[in-house]
Short mmCIF file of C-alpha atoms in Angstrom, two decimals:
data_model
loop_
_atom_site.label_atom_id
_atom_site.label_comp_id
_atom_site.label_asym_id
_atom_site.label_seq_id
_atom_site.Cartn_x
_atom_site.Cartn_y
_atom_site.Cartn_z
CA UNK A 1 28.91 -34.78 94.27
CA UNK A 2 31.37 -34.67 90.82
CA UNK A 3 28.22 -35.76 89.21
CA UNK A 4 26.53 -33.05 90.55
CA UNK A 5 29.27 -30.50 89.76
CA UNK A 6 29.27 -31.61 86.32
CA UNK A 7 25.72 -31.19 85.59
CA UNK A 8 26.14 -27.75 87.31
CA UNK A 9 29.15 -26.61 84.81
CA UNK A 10 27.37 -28.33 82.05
CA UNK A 11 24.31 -26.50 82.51
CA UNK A 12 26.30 -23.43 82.80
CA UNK A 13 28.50 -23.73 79.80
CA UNK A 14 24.82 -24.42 77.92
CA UNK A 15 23.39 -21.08 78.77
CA UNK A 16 26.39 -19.29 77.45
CA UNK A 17 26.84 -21.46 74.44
CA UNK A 18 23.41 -23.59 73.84
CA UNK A 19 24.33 -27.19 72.49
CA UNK A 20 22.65 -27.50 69.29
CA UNK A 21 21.21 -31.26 67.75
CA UNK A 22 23.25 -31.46 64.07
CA UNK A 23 20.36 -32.79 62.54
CA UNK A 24 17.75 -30.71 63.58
CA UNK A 25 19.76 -27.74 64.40
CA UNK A 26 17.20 -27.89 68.02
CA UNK A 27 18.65 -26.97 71.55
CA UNK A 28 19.98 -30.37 73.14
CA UNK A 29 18.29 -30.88 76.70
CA UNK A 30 20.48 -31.36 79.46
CA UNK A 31 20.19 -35.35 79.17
CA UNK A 32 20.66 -35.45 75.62
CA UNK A 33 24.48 -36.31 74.26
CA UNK A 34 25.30 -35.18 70.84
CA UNK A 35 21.77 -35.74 69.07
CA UNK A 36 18.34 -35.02 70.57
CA UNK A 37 15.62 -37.91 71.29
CA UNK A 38 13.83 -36.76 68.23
CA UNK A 39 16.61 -37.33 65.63
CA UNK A 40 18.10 -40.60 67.28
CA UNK A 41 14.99 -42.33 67.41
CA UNK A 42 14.69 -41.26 63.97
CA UNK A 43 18.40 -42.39 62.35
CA UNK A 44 17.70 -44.09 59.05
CA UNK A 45 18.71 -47.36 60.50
CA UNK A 46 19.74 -50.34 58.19
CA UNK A 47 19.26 -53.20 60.06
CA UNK A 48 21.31 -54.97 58.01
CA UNK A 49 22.70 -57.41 60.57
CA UNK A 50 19.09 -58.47 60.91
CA UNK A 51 19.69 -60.32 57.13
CA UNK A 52 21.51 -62.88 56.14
CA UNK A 53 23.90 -62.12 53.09
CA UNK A 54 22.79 -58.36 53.20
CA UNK A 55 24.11 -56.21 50.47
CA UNK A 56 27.25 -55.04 52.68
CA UNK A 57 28.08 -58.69 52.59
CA UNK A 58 27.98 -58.99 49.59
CA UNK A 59 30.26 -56.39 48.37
CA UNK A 60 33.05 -58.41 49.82
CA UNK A 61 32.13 -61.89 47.90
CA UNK A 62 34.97 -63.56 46.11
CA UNK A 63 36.87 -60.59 47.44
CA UNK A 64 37.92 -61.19 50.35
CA UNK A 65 36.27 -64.00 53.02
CA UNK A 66 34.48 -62.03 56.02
CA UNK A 67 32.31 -63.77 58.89
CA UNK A 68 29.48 -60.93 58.79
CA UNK A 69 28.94 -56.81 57.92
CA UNK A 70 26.98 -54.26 58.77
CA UNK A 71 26.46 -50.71 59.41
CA UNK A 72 24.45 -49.06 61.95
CA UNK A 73 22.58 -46.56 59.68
CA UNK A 74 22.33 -45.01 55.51
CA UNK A 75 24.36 -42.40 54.50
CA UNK A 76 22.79 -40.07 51.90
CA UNK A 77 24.49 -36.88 50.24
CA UNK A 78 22.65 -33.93 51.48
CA UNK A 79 20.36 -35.82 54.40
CA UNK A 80 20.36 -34.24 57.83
CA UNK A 81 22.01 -37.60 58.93
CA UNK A 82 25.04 -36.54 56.88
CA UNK A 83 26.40 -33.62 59.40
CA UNK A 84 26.81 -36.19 61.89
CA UNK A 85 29.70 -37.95 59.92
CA UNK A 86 30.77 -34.44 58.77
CA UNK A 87 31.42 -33.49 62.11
CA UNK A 88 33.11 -36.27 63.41
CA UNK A 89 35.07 -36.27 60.41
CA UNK A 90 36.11 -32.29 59.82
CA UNK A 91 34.26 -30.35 62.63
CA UNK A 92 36.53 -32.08 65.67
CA UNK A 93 34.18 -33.69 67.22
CA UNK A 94 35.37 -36.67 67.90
CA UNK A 95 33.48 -37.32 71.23
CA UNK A 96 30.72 -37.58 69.06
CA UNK A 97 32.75 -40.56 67.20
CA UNK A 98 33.31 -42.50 70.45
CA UNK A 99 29.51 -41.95 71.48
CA UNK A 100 28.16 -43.01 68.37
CA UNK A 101 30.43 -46.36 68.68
CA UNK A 102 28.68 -47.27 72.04
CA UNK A 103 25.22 -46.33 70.52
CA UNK A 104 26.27 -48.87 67.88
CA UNK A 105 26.57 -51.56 70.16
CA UNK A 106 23.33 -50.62 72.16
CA UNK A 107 21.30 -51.31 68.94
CA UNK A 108 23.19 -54.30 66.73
CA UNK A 109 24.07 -56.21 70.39
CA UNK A 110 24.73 -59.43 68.57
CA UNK A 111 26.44 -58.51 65.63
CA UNK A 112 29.45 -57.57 68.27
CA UNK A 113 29.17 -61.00 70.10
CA UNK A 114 32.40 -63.05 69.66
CA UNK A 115 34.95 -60.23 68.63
CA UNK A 116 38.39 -60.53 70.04
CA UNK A 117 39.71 -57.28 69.00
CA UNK A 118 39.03 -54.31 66.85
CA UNK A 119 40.56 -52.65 64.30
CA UNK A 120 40.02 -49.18 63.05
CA UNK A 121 40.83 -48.53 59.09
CA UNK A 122 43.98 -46.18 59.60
CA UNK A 123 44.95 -43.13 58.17
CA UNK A 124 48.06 -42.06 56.97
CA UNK A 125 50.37 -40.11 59.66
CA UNK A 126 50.49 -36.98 57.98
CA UNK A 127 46.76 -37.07 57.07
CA UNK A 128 45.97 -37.76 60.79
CA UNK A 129 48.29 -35.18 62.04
CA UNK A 130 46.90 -32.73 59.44
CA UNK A 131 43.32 -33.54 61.11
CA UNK A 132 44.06 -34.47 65.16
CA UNK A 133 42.79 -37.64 64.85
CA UNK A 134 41.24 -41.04 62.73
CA UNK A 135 37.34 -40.87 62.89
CA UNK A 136 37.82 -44.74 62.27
CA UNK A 137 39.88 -44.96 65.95
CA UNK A 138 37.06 -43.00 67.51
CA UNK A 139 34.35 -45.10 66.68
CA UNK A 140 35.99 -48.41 67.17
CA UNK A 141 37.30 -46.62 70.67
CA UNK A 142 33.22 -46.19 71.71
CA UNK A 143 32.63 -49.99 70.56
CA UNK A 144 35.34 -51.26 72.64
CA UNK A 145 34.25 -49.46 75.92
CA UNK A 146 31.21 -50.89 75.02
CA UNK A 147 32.36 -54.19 74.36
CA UNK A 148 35.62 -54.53 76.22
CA UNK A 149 37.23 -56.08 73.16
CA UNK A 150 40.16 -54.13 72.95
CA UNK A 151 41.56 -51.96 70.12
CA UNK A 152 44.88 -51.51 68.18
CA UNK A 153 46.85 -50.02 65.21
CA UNK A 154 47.33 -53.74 63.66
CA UNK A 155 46.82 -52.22 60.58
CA UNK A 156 49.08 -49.42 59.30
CA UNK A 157 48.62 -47.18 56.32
CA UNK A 158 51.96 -47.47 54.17
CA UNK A 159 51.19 -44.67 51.77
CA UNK A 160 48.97 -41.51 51.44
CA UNK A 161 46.40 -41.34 48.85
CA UNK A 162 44.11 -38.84 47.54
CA UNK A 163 40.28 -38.80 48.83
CA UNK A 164 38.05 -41.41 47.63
CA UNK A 165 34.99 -39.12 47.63
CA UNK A 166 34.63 -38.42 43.02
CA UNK A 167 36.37 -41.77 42.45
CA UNK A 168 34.57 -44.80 40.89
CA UNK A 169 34.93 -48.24 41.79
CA UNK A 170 37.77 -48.92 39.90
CA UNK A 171 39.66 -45.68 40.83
CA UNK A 172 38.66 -46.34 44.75
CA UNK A 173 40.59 -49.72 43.80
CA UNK A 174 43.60 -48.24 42.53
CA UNK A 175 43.81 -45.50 45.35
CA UNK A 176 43.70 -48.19 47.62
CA UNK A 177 46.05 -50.80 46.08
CA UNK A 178 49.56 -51.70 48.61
CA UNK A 179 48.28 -48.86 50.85
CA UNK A 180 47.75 -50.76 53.99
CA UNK A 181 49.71 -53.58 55.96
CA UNK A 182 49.51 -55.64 59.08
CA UNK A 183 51.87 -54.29 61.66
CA UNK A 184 54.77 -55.96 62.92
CA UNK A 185 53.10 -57.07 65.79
CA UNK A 186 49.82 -57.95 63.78
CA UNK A 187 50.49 -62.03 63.17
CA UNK A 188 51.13 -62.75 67.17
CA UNK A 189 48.45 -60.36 68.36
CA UNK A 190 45.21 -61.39 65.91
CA UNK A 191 46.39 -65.15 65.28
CA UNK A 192 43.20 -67.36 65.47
CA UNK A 193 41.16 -64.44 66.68
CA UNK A 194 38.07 -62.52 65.44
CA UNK A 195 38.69 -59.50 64.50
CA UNK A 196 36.50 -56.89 63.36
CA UNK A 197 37.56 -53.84 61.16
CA UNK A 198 35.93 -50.45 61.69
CA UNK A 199 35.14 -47.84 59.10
CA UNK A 200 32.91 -44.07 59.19
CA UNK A 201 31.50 -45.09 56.08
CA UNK A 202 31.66 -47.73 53.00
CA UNK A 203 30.41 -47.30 49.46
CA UNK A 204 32.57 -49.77 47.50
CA UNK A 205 34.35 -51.42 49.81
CA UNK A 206 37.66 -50.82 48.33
CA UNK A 207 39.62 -49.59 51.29
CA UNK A 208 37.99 -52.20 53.62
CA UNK A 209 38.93 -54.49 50.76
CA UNK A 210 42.34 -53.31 50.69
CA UNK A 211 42.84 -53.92 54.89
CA UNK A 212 41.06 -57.16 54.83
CA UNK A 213 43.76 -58.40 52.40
CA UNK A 214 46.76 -57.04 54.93
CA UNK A 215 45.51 -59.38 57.47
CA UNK A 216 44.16 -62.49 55.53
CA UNK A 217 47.65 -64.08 55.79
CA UNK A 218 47.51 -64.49 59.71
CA UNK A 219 46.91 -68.18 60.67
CA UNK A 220 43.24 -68.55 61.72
CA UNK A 221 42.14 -65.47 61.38
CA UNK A 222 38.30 -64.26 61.16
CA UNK A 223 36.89 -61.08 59.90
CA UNK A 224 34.15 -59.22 60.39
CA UNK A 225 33.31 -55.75 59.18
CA UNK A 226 31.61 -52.56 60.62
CA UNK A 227 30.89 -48.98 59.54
CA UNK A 228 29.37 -46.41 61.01
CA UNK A 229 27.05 -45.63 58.29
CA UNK A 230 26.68 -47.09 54.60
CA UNK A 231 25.87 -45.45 51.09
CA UNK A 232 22.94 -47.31 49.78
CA UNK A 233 23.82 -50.49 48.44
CA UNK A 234 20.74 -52.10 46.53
#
């Protein structure tokens, strides 16, 4: 009956306001969530937990030790696939965030097998108060309903910086340098577990880089990486 009552309201709210597919700007059905059939079946998938030492992987080498990376699918300036970061990111829709986490775990299965908790990169306090909410928590949120490894703020952001969109390398480095650290309750929490950190994006690595580093001290500790989507990397 709720079921039913919810179909009914959302079908109602959709003729007054039509829910509209980001990429395609097309009229979602009444079964579609967030992205039509079309476009989903259509994301520019990596795949890149399909290969071994993949080019995510390998932006971390002699870095920082990881067990595995990947991202669920290319991000690319100007492609229709970009609104769907841009509006979890700076349109508030952060349902989408959670949703797209759980997608992420219907596709990559394995790469999630073995986590003990997850982490989502954090964002300042008065960066996330400015905005309502960390994209990163979102996503990892959706992978842990998925998963039932549960999430936590085990990493805190110590600092603001500036965005890392026009940097280089070098200056994503910088920005990111003594910005994050484990929380207090970090060492007891993630000791001799597998933890995997969760990012909307990666192009250099550097704030992964930079979180990775907070918790490398914790006895026994394994990392693993995921973003939602990745710049192209080869």
């Amino acid at each position: 009956m709720l079921k039913t009552i919810k179909q009914y309201l959302q079908a109602a709210a959709d003729t007054l306001l039509p829910r509209q597919c980001p990429v395609c700007h097309n009229t979602l059905g009444a079964d579609e969530t967030h992205l039509c059939r079309r476009c989903l079946a259509s994301l520019p998938r990596t795949h890149l937990e399909e290969i071994e030492f993949n080019a995510m992987e390998q932006l971390f080498a002699g870095k920082v030790r990881i067990e595995r990376a990947a991202a669920l699918f290319y991000y690319e300036k100007g492609s229709p696939y970009a609104s769907i970061i841009h509006d979890i990111k700076y349109r508030n829709m952060a349902q989408m965030g959670i949703w797209m986490g759980k997608h992420a775990v219907q596709q990559m299965g394995a790469f999630f097998n073995g986590i003990d908790a997850i982490i989502p990169v954090p964002m300042h306090r008065d960066k996330e108060a400015q905005r309502g909410y960390n994209q990163a928590t979102k996503i990892a949120q959706g992978i842990s309903q998925a998963t039932g490894a549960p999430t936590g703020a085990w990493v805190i952001a110590t600092r603001p910086h500036t965005t890392q969109t026009q940097k280089g390398a070098y200056e994503r480095w910088l920005n990111t340098r003594d910005t994050y650290a484990a929380s207090p309750q970090a060492q007891q929490a993630l000791a001799g577990k597998h933890v995997l950190l969760v990012d909307d994006v990666i192009t250099t690595g550097a704030t992964i880089i930079a979180c990775a580093e907070a918790l490398a001290h914790i006895p026994g500790i394994t990392i693993s990486i995921f973003t939602l989507t990745a710049a192209r990397l080869d």
